[in-house]
Coordinates of C-alpha atoms and ligand atoms in Angstrom, one line a residue:
M1 CA 183.1 114.6 127.5
I2 CA 185.1 111.9 129.3
V3 CA 184.9 108.1 128.5
V4 CA 185.8 105.8 131.3
M5 CA 186.7 102.4 130.0
Q6 CA 185.9 99.1 131.9
P7 CA 188.9 98.0 134.1
L8 CA 189.3 94.8 132.0
A9 CA 189.1 96.6 128.6
G10 CA 192.0 95.5 126.4
R11 CA 194.1 97.5 124.0
D12 CA 191.9 96.4 121.1
D13 CA 188.8 97.8 122.9
V14 CA 190.6 101.2 123.5
S15 CA 191.7 101.4 119.9
A16 CA 188.1 100.6 118.7
V17 CA 186.7 103.4 120.8
I18 CA 189.4 105.9 119.6
S19 CA 188.7 105.0 116.0
R20 CA 185.0 105.5 116.5
V21 CA 185.5 108.9 118.1
E22 CA 187.8 110.1 115.4
A23 CA 185.4 108.8 112.7
G24 CA 182.8 111.0 114.4
G25 CA 185.0 114.1 113.9
C26 CA 186.4 114.5 117.4
T27 CA 189.8 114.2 118.9
V28 CA 190.9 112.0 121.8
H29 CA 193.3 112.5 124.7
E30 CA 194.2 109.2 126.4
T31 CA 195.3 108.9 130.0
S32 CA 195.0 106.2 132.6
D33 CA 194.2 106.1 136.3
D34 CA 195.3 103.0 138.3
G35 CA 195.5 100.9 135.1
R36 CA 192.1 102.0 133.9
V37 CA 192.0 103.9 130.6
V38 CA 190.2 107.3 130.5
L39 CA 189.6 109.1 127.2
G40 CA 189.0 112.8 126.9
V41 CA 186.8 113.4 123.9
L42 CA 187.0 116.9 122.4
G43 CA 185.0 118.4 119.5
R44 CA 181.8 120.1 118.6
D45 CA 180.1 116.8 117.7
A46 CA 181.0 115.0 120.9
L47 CA 177.5 115.0 122.2
A48 CA 176.2 113.2 119.1
L49 CA 178.6 110.3 120.0
R50 CA 177.5 110.1 123.6
D51 CA 174.9 107.4 123.6
A52 CA 176.7 105.1 121.1
L53 CA 179.8 105.2 123.2
A54 CA 177.9 104.6 126.5
A55 CA 176.3 101.5 124.9
L56 CA 179.6 99.8 124.2
P57 CA 180.3 96.8 126.6
C58 CA 184.0 97.9 127.0
V59 CA 182.9 101.4 128.3
E60 CA 182.0 101.8 131.9
R61 CA 180.5 105.2 131.7
V62 CA 180.5 108.5 129.9
V63 CA 180.8 111.7 131.9
D64 CA 179.5 115.0 130.4
I65 CA 181.6 118.1 131.0
A66 CA 179.5 120.6 128.9
P67 CA 175.7 121.0 129.6
P68 CA 173.4 119.3 127.1
Y69 CA 171.9 122.7 126.2
K70 CA 174.1 125.2 124.5
L71 CA 172.4 128.4 123.4
A72 CA 170.7 128.7 126.8
S73 CA 174.0 128.3 128.7
R74 CA 176.1 131.0 130.4
E75 CA 179.1 129.5 128.7
W76 CA 177.6 130.4 125.3
R77 CA 176.7 133.9 126.4
R78 CA 178.3 135.5 129.5
S79 CA 176.3 138.6 129.7
A80 CA 172.6 138.6 130.9
T81 CA 170.0 138.6 128.1
V82 CA 167.5 141.4 128.3
V83 CA 164.1 140.7 126.6
S84 CA 161.8 143.6 125.8
I85 CA 158.1 143.0 126.0
G86 CA 156.4 145.9 124.2
G87 CA 159.2 148.3 125.4
V88 CA 159.3 146.9 129.0
A89 CA 162.8 145.5 129.6
V90 CA 163.0 142.1 131.4
G91 CA 166.4 141.2 132.9
A92 CA 167.8 144.7 132.9
G93 CA 168.0 145.0 136.7
N94 CA 164.7 146.6 137.6
P95 CA 162.2 143.9 138.7
V96 CA 159.3 143.6 136.3
V97 CA 155.8 143.0 137.6
I98 CA 153.3 141.2 135.5
A99 CA 149.8 141.2 136.9
G100 CA 146.2 140.4 136.0
P101 CA 143.5 137.8 136.3
C102 CA 144.1 134.1 135.9
A103 CA 141.5 134.0 133.1
V104 CA 139.7 136.6 131.0
E105 CA 136.1 136.2 132.2
S106 CA 134.3 139.2 130.7
W107 CA 135.3 142.6 129.3
E108 CA 134.2 144.3 132.5
Q109 CA 136.2 142.0 134.8
L110 CA 139.3 142.3 132.5
L111 CA 139.2 146.1 132.2
A112 CA 138.6 146.7 135.9
T113 CA 141.4 144.3 136.8
A114 CA 143.8 145.8 134.2
E115 CA 143.1 149.3 135.4
A116 CA 143.6 148.2 139.0
V117 CA 146.9 146.6 138.4
K118 CA 148.0 149.6 136.3
A119 CA 147.2 151.9 139.2
G120 CA 149.1 149.5 141.5
G121 CA 152.2 149.8 139.4
A122 CA 152.2 146.7 137.1
H123 CA 154.4 147.0 134.0
L124 CA 152.7 144.2 132.1
L125 CA 149.2 142.7 132.0
R126 CA 148.6 138.9 132.2
G127 CA 145.4 136.9 131.6
G128 CA 144.5 133.7 130.0
A129 CA 142.0 133.4 127.0
F130 CA 142.8 129.8 126.4
K131 CA 143.0 128.0 129.8
P132 CA 144.6 124.6 130.3
R133 CA 142.3 123.0 132.9
T134 CA 142.6 119.7 134.6
S135 CA 138.9 119.0 134.3
P136 CA 137.2 119.3 130.9
Y137 CA 134.1 120.7 132.7
A138 CA 135.9 123.7 134.3
F139 CA 135.9 127.1 132.6
R140 CA 138.3 126.8 129.7
G141 CA 138.5 130.5 128.8
L142 CA 136.8 132.7 126.2
G143 CA 139.2 131.7 123.4
A144 CA 139.7 134.1 120.5
E145 CA 137.2 136.5 122.0
G146 CA 139.2 136.7 125.1
L147 CA 142.4 137.4 123.1
K148 CA 140.7 140.3 121.4
M149 CA 139.6 141.6 124.8
L150 CA 143.2 141.4 126.1
R151 CA 144.4 143.4 123.1
A152 CA 141.8 146.0 123.7
A153 CA 142.6 146.2 127.5
S154 CA 146.3 146.4 126.7
D155 CA 145.7 149.3 124.2
Q156 CA 143.4 151.1 126.7
T157 CA 145.8 150.8 129.7
G158 CA 149.1 150.9 127.8
L159 CA 150.2 147.7 129.5
P160 CA 151.7 145.2 127.1
V161 CA 150.0 141.8 127.4
V162 CA 151.4 138.3 128.2
T163 CA 149.0 135.4 127.5
E164 CA 149.2 131.6 127.2
I165 CA 149.1 129.8 123.9
L166 CA 148.0 126.1 124.1
A167 CA 148.1 124.9 120.5
P168 CA 150.7 125.4 117.8
G169 CA 147.9 126.0 115.2
D170 CA 146.8 129.2 117.1
I171 CA 150.1 130.9 116.6
D172 CA 149.0 133.5 114.0
L173 CA 146.1 134.6 116.2
F174 CA 148.5 135.1 119.2
V175 CA 151.1 136.9 117.1
Q176 CA 148.3 139.3 116.1
H177 CA 147.0 140.0 119.6
A178 CA 149.7 139.3 122.2
D179 CA 152.9 141.2 123.1
A180 CA 154.4 138.0 124.6
L181 CA 153.5 134.3 124.3
Q182 CA 153.3 132.3 127.5
V183 CA 154.0 128.5 127.3
G184 CA 152.5 127.1 130.5
A185 CA 153.8 124.5 132.9
R186 CA 151.7 121.7 131.3
N187 CA 153.2 122.5 127.9
M188 CA 156.8 122.9 128.8
Q189 CA 157.6 119.8 126.9
N190 CA 155.1 120.2 124.1
F191 CA 157.8 120.1 121.5
P192 CA 155.8 121.1 118.4
L193 CA 154.5 124.2 120.4
L194 CA 158.1 125.1 121.4
D195 CA 159.1 124.8 117.8
E196 CA 156.3 127.1 116.7
V197 CA 156.9 129.8 119.3
G198 CA 160.6 129.6 118.3
R199 CA 159.7 130.5 114.7
V200 CA 158.1 133.8 115.5
G201 CA 159.5 137.2 116.5
K202 CA 157.6 137.5 119.8
P203 CA 159.0 137.2 123.3
V204 CA 158.2 133.9 125.1
V205 CA 157.6 133.4 128.8
L206 CA 158.4 129.7 129.3
K207 CA 157.1 128.3 132.6
R208 CA 158.8 125.4 134.3
G209 CA 156.8 122.1 134.2
M210 CA 155.5 121.0 137.5
M211 CA 157.6 117.8 137.3
A212 CA 160.5 119.2 135.3
T213 CA 164.1 119.6 136.5
I214 CA 166.0 122.8 135.9
E215 CA 168.0 121.1 133.2
E216 CA 164.8 120.1 131.4
L217 CA 163.5 123.7 131.6
L218 CA 166.7 124.9 130.0
L219 CA 166.5 122.2 127.3
A220 CA 162.9 123.4 126.6
A221 CA 164.3 126.9 126.2
E222 CA 166.9 125.5 123.9
Y223 CA 164.2 124.3 121.5
I224 CA 162.9 127.9 121.2
L225 CA 166.4 129.4 120.9
A226 CA 167.5 126.8 118.4
R227 CA 164.6 127.9 116.1
G228 CA 166.0 131.4 116.1
N229 CA 163.9 133.2 118.7
T230 CA 166.3 134.6 121.2
Q231 CA 163.6 136.4 123.3
V232 CA 163.1 133.7 126.0
I233 CA 162.1 134.5 129.6
L234 CA 162.0 131.6 132.1
C235 CA 159.4 131.4 134.9
E236 CA 159.6 129.3 138.1
R237 CA 156.0 128.4 139.2
G238 CA 156.6 125.7 141.8
I239 CA 157.0 122.0 141.5
R240 CA 155.1 119.0 142.8
T241 CA 156.5 117.5 145.9
F242 CA 155.1 115.4 148.8
E243 CA 154.0 118.7 150.5
T244 CA 150.2 119.4 150.3
A245 CA 150.0 122.6 152.4
T246 CA 150.7 124.6 149.3
R247 CA 149.4 123.9 145.7
N248 CA 153.0 123.4 144.5
T249 CA 156.3 123.8 146.3
P250 CA 158.0 127.1 145.3
D251 CA 161.5 126.2 144.3
L252 CA 163.2 129.5 145.0
A253 CA 166.7 127.9 144.7
A254 CA 165.9 127.6 141.0
I255 CA 166.4 131.3 140.7
P256 CA 170.1 131.5 141.6
V257 CA 170.7 128.1 140.0
V258 CA 169.3 129.3 136.6
K259 CA 171.2 132.6 137.0
Q260 CA 174.4 130.6 137.2
L261 CA 173.6 128.1 134.4
S262 CA 172.0 130.5 131.9
H263 CA 172.0 134.0 130.6
L264 CA 168.2 134.1 130.3
P265 CA 166.0 136.2 132.6
I266 CA 163.9 134.3 135.2
L267 CA 160.6 135.4 136.7
F268 CA 158.8 133.9 139.7
D269 CA 155.1 133.1 139.9
P270 CA 154.0 133.2 143.6
S271 CA 150.3 132.5 142.7
H272 CA 150.5 129.1 141.1
S273 CA 153.5 128.1 143.3
T274 CA 151.5 128.6 146.5
G275 CA 147.9 128.5 145.5
N276 CA 146.9 130.6 148.4
R277 CA 146.5 134.4 148.6
R278 CA 148.1 134.5 152.1
Y279 CA 151.4 133.1 150.9
V280 CA 151.7 135.1 147.6
A281 CA 153.3 138.3 148.9
P282 CA 155.9 136.6 151.2
M283 CA 157.1 134.3 148.5
A284 CA 157.1 137.1 145.9
R285 CA 159.3 139.2 148.2
A286 CA 161.6 136.2 148.8
A287 CA 161.9 135.7 145.1
I288 CA 163.0 139.3 144.4
A289 CA 165.5 139.0 147.3
A290 CA 166.8 135.8 145.6
G291 CA 167.5 137.6 142.4
A292 CA 164.4 137.0 140.2
D293 CA 164.0 139.4 137.3
G294 CA 160.4 139.9 138.2
I295 CA 157.2 138.3 139.3
M296 CA 154.0 137.2 137.6
V297 CA 151.0 137.5 140.0
E298 CA 147.3 136.9 139.7
V299 CA 145.0 139.7 140.7
H300 CA 141.2 139.9 140.6
V301 CA 138.7 142.6 141.5
H302 CA 136.3 140.0 142.9
P303 CA 138.3 136.9 143.8
E304 CA 135.2 135.3 145.4
A305 CA 133.4 135.4 142.0
A306 CA 136.4 134.3 139.9
L307 CA 135.9 131.5 137.4
C308 CA 139.4 130.2 137.9
D309 CA 142.0 130.4 140.8
G310 CA 140.1 132.9 142.9
N311 CA 141.8 131.4 146.0
Q312 CA 145.2 132.7 145.0
A313 CA 144.2 136.0 143.5
L314 CA 145.3 139.2 145.3
L315 CA 142.9 142.1 145.7
P316 CA 144.0 145.3 144.0
A317 CA 145.1 146.9 147.3
E318 CA 147.1 143.8 148.3
F319 CA 148.8 143.9 144.9
A320 CA 149.7 147.6 145.2
A321 CA 151.2 146.9 148.6
L322 CA 153.3 144.0 147.2
K323 CA 154.5 146.2 144.3
R324 CA 155.8 148.8 146.9
D325 CA 157.6 145.9 148.7
V326 CA 159.1 144.7 145.5
D327 CA 160.5 148.2 144.7
A328 CA 161.8 148.6 148.3
I329 CA 163.6 145.2 148.2
A330 CA 165.1 146.0 144.8
A331 CA 166.3 149.4 146.1
A332 CA 167.8 147.7 149.1
L333 CA 169.6 145.2 147.0
R334 CA 171.1 147.9 144.8
Ligands
LIG401 C1 148.9 130.5 134.2 O1 149.9 131.3 134.5 O2 147.8 131.0 133.8 C2 149.0 129.1 134.4 C3 148.1 128.2 134.0 O3 150.1 128.7 135.1 P1 151.0 127.4 135.0 O4 151.2 127.0 133.6 O5 152.2 127.7 135.7 O6 150.2 126.4 135.8
LIG402 MN1 145.8 130.7 137.4

């Protein structure tokens, strides 16, 4: 961390800042540039001093050198983290495909979709039992019943299941039924929920908030890692911009950026990022080409009858074609 003093700061001001830093357990290296004093602050506790130093009238600004997240950073861990979801390795080089309906609507719909995505080559099943909906009158999922159906469909097809948890209090239910816990975009900064999923030994798929920066996404991951759960997978799902032609704006640049800043695997969700079936496959292909560790895609056997997000659901045949493309792109990249 670097502390830049005000041009008119006197010797007493500089000494006071140095004493403050040393009292905080850090060391200081003093230099000056054109008469202005610049202090290099070194030490593990430097971040804790940051705001107090920045608030001093004699300090012009504080410049961070290290990122504010630690456990999620590439500096902390150079090699890529591989997370296993029920034996399926995410981040090991082979793109992982997670597919299934937006929501569990009935046993018949879930099983037919699970079997269809399995036949199309999916590695993992997705589906929401507890749905975060903008309107309280929309279909909000089958709840605990839906979770049980997901477990049964997973057992029947052999596809491990990823499903979204909304409330910290539901954690035991999810640990019992899910192979991976999804924290959705709307809950990326639900800190009690992050704490709770950080406490358990299940992989977590953490989606980027629709108004979150990449740094905020990595800080949300840091909450989970800091609680002791190292099995974190990030997911880019599009962000809100001024563009209205797509539901969100897919931020594909987040994939190489996250790869540079963090050791954690990152998936891409072409369904929520575009909101339109026509754009799902092109963006999924682009994400794999950009280095994503996999995709999470919505599929429905009857999109026209879906209770949630039918507009962006692929038909099983479209999904199977996309899976072939994903494999071809991955092979070409190798
Ligand atoms: C979902 O994947 O079911 C979902 C609700 O996505 P998001 O949190 O990205 O909106
Ligand atoms: Mn959806």
